[in-house]
Amino acid sequence: MCGIVGYIGTKKASPILINGLIRLEYRGYDSAGISTIEQNGLSIMKDKGRVKNLYNLDGIDNLKGTIGIAHTRWATHGKPSKENSHPHMDNSKTFSVVHNGIIENYNELRNFLLDNGYTFYSQTDTEVIPNLVHYYYKKETGSNQAKFLNAFKKACNDLNGSFAIEIICKDCPDIMIVTRKDSPLVIGKGENENYISSDIPAILSFTRNFYLLNDLEIAVLSRDNIDFYDKDLNAIQKNAEIIGWNALSAEKDGYEDFMLKEIYEQPTAIRETIGAKLSENSKCEFSELNITRDYLLNLNKIYIVACGTAMHAGLAGKNVIEKLCKIPTEVDIASEFRYREPLVDEKTLCIFISQSGETADTIAALKLCKKKGAKTLAISNVIGSSITREADFSIYTHAGPEIAVASTKAYTSQVILITLLAIYFAEILDISNSEIKKLKKDILELPKKIEETLKLSEVVKNFSKEVYQEKDMFFLGRGIDETVAKEGSLKLKEISYIHAESYPAGELKHGPIALIENGITVISIMTDKKLVEKTVSNIQEVITRGAKTLVVTNQNIKEDMFDMTIKIPETNTFISPILSIIPLQLFSYYISKEKGLDVDKPRNLAKSVTVE
Ligand code: AGP
């Protein structure tokens, strides 16, 4: 969703800002713009369409300002258009603002400002912000800088909703002010220059030192300094976080697309996520968690809450937690959970999975569980992300930055991390059996097996070429394989725009089989020995009705029944989703390529869904 970038330093700001926006493109957007402070005041260059269109705007090359803000907009209030694009100025052209999130009381504020003589030129909620700051600025006394800061603070106090805001003022060319609430924003510290971004990868090539703001904290950036304040403008101290990712990890590194690169990074992502937590002969270790046997014994249930792919990882988590630890575990979609009046209390452990750590519904669900007295545990890929700052405990996948909108390596890393968590819980509960021993061994062998699975790429590519023009596809599986069917189907929808449905194979007869007709593609996953025969007979039913079948399996089945069988390495059923999803990731990828689509930035989607 919307992305923001900011720069204050000694270099010309405009190319740095545009470059930063290009790196945030993957978040999804429909218009872009920048604003800098020039000799003659504030300049704004913006338009709907791609970031690179900014290079064609008249006068863009003449900008010289060394301070500026920038934005990619994903329309919420008002259609994508030049007027609605950010940055927005106040009527007197003193302030320029970019904003992510939603100002919920903007109508009320707009009416208040209209009554006070202000005019609005866009349909956005954002335009109230610079005008409200101006309203207070006029009333302040003291230095321009003090007036700016006080006015900004007063305006922020009036805002309801979620926001990450950057603001510059033509009267104060040496500072930029930022704040955030429930919306992502990071501050990068450089040498005589400072940066703002919606996320870390966009500015990784400039710095590895980052400051993170808590809700409603304010930062004032100058060229060589950053001052932090709480919402009442009391000065506060912050320490920079040094981020381990390097700039190359946010580049394509020779791959055609980020998605392909990220699919191939899975062996490393899994190795890194396992890290030192697991060895064959000692207990699984999560030193960052403080969970006791009594606490686990007293739990009434575990809730796993997430959205999209992260929720699918949660389904794999439920399977392993229930089977190993015998703790009832429910999985829910965050946007449903939060309005469901969920049965959560102090005896419930609530686990939230989010690659970005910024998904609005997941964060809201976490806050709800905290209110109800439950312990909250966040699983995220982004150190310091909002969800990890809200949760009682946080554990991290170490997948490195995931840029492609379609999640791949984050999913498999989430599955492995939650499996390790289940082992950790089981060992705290003194459950130690041959099943756990075997699982540990299988986990340690997994990265090699992922490498083997990736070698199937050409086979998958060839099948993709046969079916890329199809309109509908079905994904079937039983047990753990059904969770992979869900994820495979989501991947295909997202990046190939082919309608895909996933079903538990046994449910087919209860309705969906009516849709099976000659030539339709049915993909099935069969990795659970106990269920494979049952699934095979379900597939037989679709073959009889003329379906074209692709099977992903690690079992010895009669392959000649199917149009294509992809044989993946055998592994433990608990972690089989990590291998069986890989051919399906590749399948979606190659179909999307065959159709000539933008794999990394599919239409209508955003990497990080920061609004409800
Ligand atoms: C995955 O391919 C999707 N783009 C999407 O479902 C995603 O997993 C979901 O929006 C949750 O994101 P998060 O993990 O950052 O919270």
XYZ file of C-alpha atoms and ligand atoms in Angstrom:
628
model
C 0.000 0.000 0.000
C 1.051 3.654 -0.059
C 4.780 4.172 0.323
C 6.632 7.152 1.697
C 10.212 8.270 1.314
C 12.012 11.284 2.721
C 15.494 12.743 2.423
C 17.338 15.547 4.146
C 21.050 15.952 3.463
C 23.517 17.708 1.229
C 22.718 16.010 -2.076
C 20.024 16.855 -4.576
C 16.928 15.209 -3.071
C 14.759 14.506 -6.141
C 16.669 11.531 -7.632
C 17.068 9.970 -4.187
C 13.346 10.320 -3.573
C 12.351 8.873 -6.942
C 14.800 6.023 -6.518
C 13.333 5.294 -3.083
C 9.818 5.267 -4.559
C 10.906 2.823 -7.240
C 12.067 0.483 -4.502
C 8.695 0.804 -2.799
C 6.755 0.117 -6.013
C 6.205 -3.475 -4.975
C 3.918 -2.302 -2.182
C 1.296 -1.414 -4.800
C 0.210 2.099 -5.904
C -1.592 4.087 -8.567
C 0.086 7.508 -8.440
C 3.306 9.080 -7.258
C 4.767 12.441 -6.322
C 7.578 14.333 -4.652
C 7.922 17.677 -2.924
C 11.164 19.521 -2.237
C 12.083 22.850 -0.690
C 13.578 25.052 -3.410
C 15.012 28.585 -3.241
C 11.617 30.030 -4.124
C 9.556 27.842 -1.807
C 7.917 24.442 -1.965
C 7.794 22.519 -5.209
C 5.415 19.628 -5.881
C 5.661 17.255 -8.839
C 3.080 14.495 -8.995
C 0.848 12.502 -11.296
C -1.152 9.322 -11.536
C 0.578 6.287 -13.020
C 4.027 4.826 -12.561
C 6.855 6.400 -10.581
C 9.066 6.591 -13.656
C 6.535 9.023 -15.209
C 7.836 11.588 -12.719
C 11.012 11.826 -14.806
C 8.894 13.220 -17.674
C 7.329 16.037 -15.682
C 8.285 19.556 -16.728
C 10.858 21.084 -14.415
C 11.787 17.904 -12.563
C 15.414 18.231 -13.713
C 15.634 21.789 -12.413
C 14.953 20.827 -8.809
C 17.941 21.543 -6.581
C 16.499 21.133 -3.073
C 18.346 18.924 -0.610
C 15.279 18.175 1.479
C 12.148 16.469 0.225
C 9.321 14.043 0.756
C 7.834 11.520 -1.650
C 4.875 9.207 -1.933
C 3.273 6.389 -3.855
C -0.507 6.452 -3.399
C -2.885 3.499 -3.355
C -6.259 5.174 -3.680
C -8.652 5.013 -0.737
C -10.381 8.438 -0.655
C -10.843 9.716 -4.208
C -9.910 8.107 -7.508
C -6.328 7.896 -8.777
C -5.680 11.347 -10.292
C -3.113 14.125 -10.251
C -5.165 16.192 -7.751
C -5.526 13.269 -5.360
C -1.852 12.272 -5.578
C 0.414 13.234 -2.712
C 2.159 15.448 -1.634
C -0.588 17.885 -0.624
C -0.028 21.514 0.356
C -2.014 23.839 2.568
C -3.738 26.828 0.975
C -0.875 29.223 1.789
C 1.700 26.803 0.271
C 3.699 26.802 3.508
C 3.486 23.056 4.237
C 3.767 19.970 2.113
C 2.614 16.603 3.415
C 2.592 12.942 2.468
C 0.512 10.475 4.417
C -0.097 6.728 4.570
C -3.160 5.348 6.306
C -6.646 6.758 6.773
C -7.802 9.834 8.696
C -11.137 8.572 9.971
C -12.450 11.955 11.136
C -11.397 13.828 8.002
C -14.959 14.935 7.173
C -15.323 16.600 10.525
C -11.872 18.248 10.193
C -12.597 19.291 6.630
C -15.851 20.981 7.694
C -14.035 22.716 10.540
C -11.388 24.005 8.139
C -13.992 25.025 5.525
C -15.708 27.072 8.252
C -12.343 28.703 8.900
C -11.886 29.789 5.299
C -9.821 26.900 3.899
C -10.442 25.456 0.439
C -9.864 21.868 -0.683
C -8.650 20.811 -4.083
C -8.714 17.025 -3.735
C -11.067 14.327 -2.469
C -8.403 12.925 -0.146
C -8.486 12.667 3.608
C -4.831 13.771 3.603
C -5.431 17.354 2.491
C -6.837 18.229 5.916
C -3.385 17.674 7.456
C -1.335 20.538 5.941
C -4.270 22.914 6.377
C -4.783 21.923 9.990
C -1.066 22.433 10.671
C -1.327 25.840 9.014
C -4.388 26.687 11.135
C -2.351 26.121 14.317
C 0.886 27.571 12.904
C -0.735 31.009 12.464
C -1.625 31.059 16.144
C 1.833 30.065 17.441
C 4.591 32.438 18.544
C 8.368 31.950 18.728
C 10.851 30.709 16.142
C 9.536 29.223 12.917
C 10.911 25.861 13.968
C 9.140 25.929 17.353
C 5.926 27.112 15.699
C 6.165 24.301 13.126
C 6.717 21.605 15.733
C 3.966 22.832 18.082
C 1.475 23.261 15.262
C 2.247 19.783 13.939
C 1.774 18.252 17.370
C -1.578 20.010 17.830
C -2.764 18.888 14.401
C -1.763 15.285 15.137
C -3.739 15.369 18.375
C -6.842 16.097 16.292
C -6.372 13.138 13.943
C -8.188 9.836 14.400
C -7.250 6.778 12.392
C -3.965 5.432 11.181
C -1.169 7.473 9.760
C 2.473 7.797 8.874
C 3.084 11.445 8.060
C 6.021 13.384 6.670
C 5.824 17.155 6.550
C 8.127 19.915 5.375
C 7.688 23.669 5.790
C 8.976 26.374 3.462
C 9.864 28.548 6.478
C 12.053 25.780 7.962
C 14.250 24.436 5.137
C 16.546 22.613 7.555
C 14.082 20.220 9.169
C 11.561 17.587 8.297
C 9.022 16.243 10.815
C 7.522 12.759 10.873
C 5.163 10.752 13.034
C 3.245 7.510 12.840
C 0.313 5.632 14.335
C -0.569 2.095 13.221
C 1.179 2.674 9.916
C 4.769 1.799 9.034
C 7.629 4.273 8.914
C 11.355 3.851 9.510
C 14.087 6.447 9.891
C 17.520 5.726 8.422
C 20.529 7.521 9.871
C 23.366 8.431 7.518
C 26.423 10.715 7.596
C 25.148 14.297 7.358
C 21.959 12.978 5.848
C 18.890 11.185 7.071
C 16.239 9.129 5.361
C 12.618 8.165 5.835
C 10.913 5.172 4.323
C 7.874 2.959 4.716
C 10.179 0.008 4.964
C 13.797 -0.894 5.390
C 14.724 -2.387 1.962
C 13.985 0.886 0.121
C 16.845 2.678 1.876
C 19.158 -0.230 2.673
C 21.684 0.918 0.112
C 22.174 4.162 2.088
C 22.294 2.952 5.663
C 21.907 0.012 8.005
C 21.168 2.153 11.061
C 17.475 2.524 11.664
C 15.277 4.196 14.230
C 11.717 3.006 14.772
C 8.943 5.176 16.156
C 6.257 3.960 18.517
C 2.709 5.147 17.944
C 2.385 8.952 18.087
C 6.073 9.607 18.691
C 7.452 12.471 16.655
C 10.902 12.811 15.053
C 12.482 16.018 13.862
C 15.181 15.325 11.290
C 17.881 17.787 10.373
C 20.901 17.021 8.201
C 23.138 15.857 11.034
C 20.709 15.087 13.822
C 17.427 13.435 14.763
C 15.429 14.539 17.811
C 12.670 12.334 19.185
C 9.612 13.394 21.169
C 6.589 11.732 22.714
C 3.138 12.938 21.741
C 3.314 15.774 24.284
C 6.667 16.923 22.893
C 8.748 15.648 25.807
C 12.192 14.778 24.442
C 12.923 11.025 24.426
C 16.032 8.946 23.715
C 16.172 6.227 21.117
C 18.814 3.750 20.090
C 19.405 2.871 16.475
C 18.786 -0.727 15.385
C 21.486 -2.118 13.150
C 19.852 -4.183 10.436
C 21.716 -7.286 9.270
C 20.217 -7.384 5.750
C 22.511 -6.095 3.047
C 21.582 -3.970 0.061
C 22.052 -6.883 -2.330
C 19.327 -8.822 -0.561
C 16.895 -6.166 -1.798
C 18.127 -6.437 -5.421
C 17.196 -8.951 -8.113
C 20.750 -10.259 -8.221
C 20.577 -11.567 -11.800
C 17.098 -13.108 -11.529
C 14.386 -11.922 -13.899
C 11.994 -11.191 -11.066
C 12.057 -10.891 -7.291
C 9.573 -13.739 -6.991
C 11.864 -16.187 -8.779
C 14.819 -15.037 -6.715
C 12.811 -15.454 -3.531
C 11.655 -18.959 -4.532
C 15.318 -19.914 -5.009
C 16.317 -18.320 -1.708
C 14.206 -20.809 0.243
C 17.007 -23.208 1.211
C 18.900 -20.269 2.756
C 15.802 -18.764 4.333
C 14.992 -22.079 6.002
C 18.599 -22.605 7.166
C 18.689 -19.091 8.615
C 15.329 -19.464 10.307
C 16.318 -22.749 11.917
C 19.603 -21.080 12.946
C 20.829 -22.297 16.290
C 17.344 -23.142 17.565
C 17.588 -26.791 16.680
C 20.080 -29.582 16.854
C 19.365 -33.288 16.763
C 20.425 -34.087 20.297
C 19.431 -31.108 22.399
C 16.206 -29.366 23.236
C 14.744 -26.826 20.864
C 15.714 -23.354 22.063
C 13.843 -20.016 21.917
C 15.804 -17.862 24.333
C 13.582 -14.865 23.517
C 10.517 -16.629 24.950
C 9.690 -17.018 28.572
C 7.127 -19.784 28.569
C 6.740 -22.209 31.451
C 5.309 -25.701 31.714
C 2.565 -24.457 34.064
C 1.590 -21.758 31.622
C 1.235 -24.279 28.790
C -0.598 -26.783 30.983
C -3.126 -24.120 31.946
C -3.888 -22.958 28.426
C -7.449 -23.444 27.254
C -6.354 -23.058 23.641
C -3.999 -21.446 21.195
C -5.303 -19.074 18.556
C -3.275 -18.448 15.407
C -4.428 -15.301 13.619
C -3.128 -13.954 10.301
C -4.113 -13.014 6.754
C -3.595 -14.656 3.368
C -0.478 -16.747 3.009
C 0.520 -16.155 6.628
C -2.811 -17.686 7.659
C -1.997 -20.716 5.510
C 1.265 -21.076 7.436
C -0.887 -20.938 10.575
C -2.849 -23.959 9.334
C 0.378 -25.945 9.142
C 1.106 -24.659 12.669
C -2.218 -25.928 13.990
C -1.486 -29.391 12.605
C 1.872 -29.677 14.340
C 0.895 -27.996 17.633
C -2.215 -30.124 18.097
C -0.492 -33.355 17.161
C 2.706 -32.828 19.155
C 1.510 -30.799 22.127
C -2.159 -31.821 22.305
C -3.195 -28.207 22.852
C -6.412 -27.287 20.995
C -5.451 -24.753 18.345
C -7.712 -22.599 16.202
C -6.674 -20.655 13.119
C -8.543 -17.561 12.056
C -8.373 -14.840 9.433
C -7.563 -11.583 11.215
C -10.288 -9.527 9.517
C -12.908 -12.049 10.661
C -11.447 -12.804 14.061
C -11.510 -9.210 15.257
C -15.267 -8.867 14.705
C -16.200 -12.363 15.826
C -16.177 -11.697 19.574
C -13.561 -14.450 19.866
C -13.461 -16.550 23.017
C -10.090 -15.361 24.258
C -9.014 -14.833 27.849
C -5.881 -14.905 29.997
C -5.662 -18.667 29.467
C -5.373 -18.301 25.693
C -2.093 -17.934 23.855
C -2.598 -15.871 20.703
C -0.028 -16.199 17.919
C 0.004 -13.655 15.097
C 1.860 -14.353 11.880
C 2.774 -11.520 9.529
C 5.661 -11.320 7.090
C 5.578 -7.528 7.008
C 4.453 -7.097 10.599
C 2.349 -4.180 9.355
C -0.929 -5.814 8.311
C -3.657 -3.631 9.804
C -6.160 -6.418 10.572
C -3.540 -8.631 12.203
C -2.307 -5.777 14.394
C -5.878 -4.910 15.393
C -6.567 -8.560 16.262
C -3.439 -8.607 18.423
C -4.513 -5.476 20.283
C -7.915 -7.058 20.908
C -6.354 -10.193 22.409
C -4.114 -8.094 24.641
C -7.168 -6.247 25.902
C -8.791 -9.565 26.718
C -5.777 -10.496 28.825
C -4.241 -13.121 26.542
C -0.485 -13.465 26.020
C 0.444 -12.483 22.482
C 3.265 -13.863 20.373
C 4.218 -12.320 17.028
C 5.940 -14.160 14.188
C 7.328 -11.694 11.690
C 10.062 -11.307 9.117
C 10.726 -7.663 9.904
C 12.628 -6.703 13.013
C 10.937 -3.850 14.834
C 7.763 -4.021 12.739
C 4.576 -2.774 14.374
C 3.291 -6.214 15.288
C 6.506 -7.116 17.091
C 6.359 -3.913 19.065
C 2.807 -4.608 20.201
C 3.235 -8.279 21.104
C 4.368 -9.662 24.463
C 6.852 -11.909 22.643
C 8.263 -11.890 19.136
C 10.114 -14.493 17.151
C 11.487 -13.935 13.672
C 11.690 -15.753 10.401
C 15.035 -14.953 8.823
C 13.939 -14.996 5.203
C 15.540 -11.658 4.303
C 13.508 -8.960 2.572
C 10.592 -10.318 0.571
C 9.863 -7.873 -2.226
C 7.524 -9.745 -4.602
C 3.891 -9.253 -3.645
C 3.313 -13.011 -3.783
C 4.785 -14.469 -0.644
C 7.027 -17.511 -1.100
C 10.075 -17.720 1.152
C 8.231 -15.999 3.995
C 5.559 -18.730 3.917
C 7.983 -21.638 4.073
C 10.005 -19.863 6.774
C 6.837 -19.304 8.801
C 5.948 -22.993 8.514
C 9.379 -24.053 9.762
C 9.405 -21.521 12.590
C 6.009 -22.542 13.908
C 7.055 -26.197 13.680
C 10.103 -25.395 15.814
C 7.822 -23.555 18.218
C 5.628 -26.648 18.505
C 8.686 -28.782 19.313
C 9.772 -26.189 21.874
C 6.340 -26.299 23.540
C 6.283 -30.107 23.444
C 9.690 -30.277 25.123
C 8.634 -27.800 27.817
C 5.679 -30.102 28.413
C 8.159 -32.980 28.776
C 6.738 -34.679 25.723
C 9.668 -36.436 24.206
C 9.047 -39.265 21.803
C 10.403 -40.872 18.701
C 8.109 -38.724 16.574
C 9.790 -35.539 17.817
C 13.257 -37.049 17.435
C 12.469 -38.010 13.868
C 10.960 -34.592 13.111
C 14.124 -32.833 14.314
C 16.254 -34.953 12.036
C 13.907 -34.318 9.112
C 13.980 -30.555 9.719
C 17.759 -30.503 9.627
C 17.718 -32.363 6.301
C 15.114 -30.057 4.822
C 17.281 -27.348 3.159
C 18.978 -30.002 0.996
C 15.597 -31.411 -0.002
C 14.399 -27.926 -0.953
C 17.436 -27.633 -3.229
C 16.469 -30.958 -4.830
C 12.866 -29.830 -5.264
C 13.959 -26.622 -6.985
C 15.624 -28.751 -9.652
C 12.106 -29.709 -10.827
C 11.675 -26.219 -12.211
C 11.897 -27.195 -15.913
C 9.261 -29.932 -15.571
C 6.901 -27.476 -13.928
C 7.644 -24.858 -16.569
C 6.700 -27.283 -19.340
C 3.384 -28.147 -17.737
C 2.670 -24.426 -17.182
C 3.081 -23.844 -20.912
C 0.361 -26.423 -21.594
C -2.251 -24.875 -19.344
C -1.510 -21.144 -19.057
C -4.534 -20.162 -21.131
C -7.018 -21.938 -18.859
C -9.690 -19.881 -17.120
C -10.292 -22.046 -14.043
C -8.275 -24.527 -12.034
C -8.891 -26.657 -8.954
C -6.446 -27.495 -6.173
C -7.224 -30.553 -4.067
C -5.689 -32.270 -1.073
C -6.517 -33.925 2.212
C -5.182 -33.156 5.674
C -1.996 -31.111 5.564
C -2.077 -31.270 1.758
C -5.319 -29.335 1.747
C -3.577 -26.399 3.430
C -1.038 -26.473 0.594
C -3.892 -26.606 -1.932
C -5.172 -23.377 -0.393
C -1.788 -21.693 -0.690
C -1.198 -22.999 -4.233
C -4.560 -21.698 -5.328
C -3.939 -18.271 -3.756
C -0.548 -18.024 -5.508
C -2.108 -18.813 -8.873
C -4.933 -16.275 -8.459
C -2.604 -13.537 -7.313
C -0.108 -13.529 -10.112
C -1.748 -15.278 -13.081
C -5.312 -13.922 -12.661
C -6.625 -17.435 -13.326
C -9.645 -18.297 -11.249
C -8.585 -21.025 -8.846
C -10.443 -22.884 -6.114
C -9.026 -25.123 -3.440
C -11.013 -27.894 -1.818
C -10.487 -30.759 0.581
C -10.478 -33.607 -1.937
C -13.195 -35.489 -0.068
C -15.523 -32.491 -0.267
C -15.558 -32.505 -4.051
C -18.578 -34.762 -4.288
C -20.596 -32.401 -2.135
C -20.873 -29.741 -4.805
C -17.784 -28.605 -6.685
C -17.560 -31.715 -8.850
C -20.465 -30.217 -10.828
C -17.890 -27.788 -12.262
C -15.533 -30.497 -13.519
C -15.772 -30.829 -17.279
C -13.622 -31.902 -20.152
C -10.155 -30.308 -20.135
C -10.333 -28.512 -16.769
C -7.040 -28.563 -14.859
C -7.060 -30.198 -11.430
C -3.942 -30.060 -9.299
C -3.646 -32.350 -6.332
C -1.139 -32.668 -3.566
C -0.526 -36.061 -1.961
C 2.158 -36.291 0.682
C 0.368 -37.989 3.550
C 0.766 -41.754 3.293
C -2.385 -42.339 5.353
C -4.540 -40.312 2.995
C -2.983 -40.860 -0.404
C -5.274 -43.684 -1.519
C -8.338 -41.666 -0.640
C -7.098 -38.685 -2.624
C -6.201 -40.880 -5.590
C -9.787 -42.132 -5.749
C -11.066 -38.543 -5.653
C -8.777 -37.689 -8.536
C -10.027 -40.711 -10.414
C -13.478 -39.162 -10.205
C -12.284 -35.987 -11.936
C -10.278 -37.926 -14.529
C -13.477 -39.803 -15.449
C -15.061 -36.422 -16.102
C -12.269 -35.354 -18.435
C -10.024 -33.294 -16.130
C -6.363 -32.709 -16.926
C -4.414 -33.640 -13.794
C -1.179 -32.529 -12.198
C -0.095 -34.360 -9.069
C 2.543 -33.211 -6.595
C 3.544 -36.157 -4.460
C 6.301 -37.857 -2.532
C 4.480 -41.205 -2.510
C 4.770 -44.166 -4.840
C 1.608 -43.873 -6.824
C 0.642 -45.156 -10.251
C 1.921 -42.171 -12.159
C 0.541 -43.087 -15.562
C -2.978 -42.293 -14.352
C -2.150 -38.588 -14.371
C -1.171 -36.126 -17.076
C 1.822 -34.986 -15.061
C 3.331 -36.167 -11.785
C 5.886 -34.061 -9.963
C 7.837 -36.245 -7.596
C 9.229 -34.310 -4.667
C 11.565 -35.708 -1.979
C 9.945 -37.570 0.877
C 9.859 -35.859 4.233
C 7.951 -35.667 7.488
C 4.250 -34.849 6.992
C 4.535 -31.940 9.454
C 6.922 -30.105 7.177
C 5.838 -31.481 3.813
C 4.094 -28.163 2.914
C 7.551 -26.627 2.638
C 8.432 -28.981 -0.200
C 5.047 -29.460 -1.841
C 4.385 -25.730 -2.214
C 7.574 -25.192 -4.239
C 6.319 -26.760 -7.518
C 3.103 -24.778 -7.049
C 5.001 -21.514 -6.532
C 6.950 -22.249 -9.702
C 3.751 -23.230 -11.518
C 2.119 -19.856 -10.756
C 5.325 -18.044 -11.604
C 5.734 -19.668 -15.035
C 2.064 -19.233 -15.910
C 2.304 -15.554 -15.059
C 5.466 -15.222 -17.190
C 3.848 -17.122 -20.061
C 0.942 -14.670 -19.942
C 3.368 -11.748 -19.964
C 2.151 -10.385 -16.621
C 4.005 -8.369 -14.021
C 4.937 -11.206 -11.651
C 6.259 -9.060 -8.827
C 3.547 -6.424 -8.854
C 0.228 -8.063 -9.691
C -2.720 -5.779 -10.353
C -4.799 -4.449 -7.438
C -2.534 -5.994 -4.809
C -0.246 -4.456 -2.240
C 2.617 -6.158 -0.430
C 1.714 -4.692 2.862
C -1.989 -4.193 3.597
C -1.880 -1.361 6.093
C -5.561 -0.455 5.962
C -8.547 -2.502 7.109
C 0.693 -13.517 -0.157
O 1.113 -13.987 -1.383
C -0.196 -12.392 -0.202
N 0.348 -11.319 -0.921
C -0.963 -12.012 1.044
O -1.928 -12.990 1.218
C -0.173 -11.840 2.376
O 0.317 -13.070 2.800
C -1.099 -11.212 3.422
O -1.504 -9.959 2.971
C -0.475 -11.111 4.781
O 0.651 -10.297 4.766
P 1.619 -10.245 6.014
O 2.231 -11.601 6.146
O 2.624 -9.193 5.692
O 0.775 -9.903 7.203
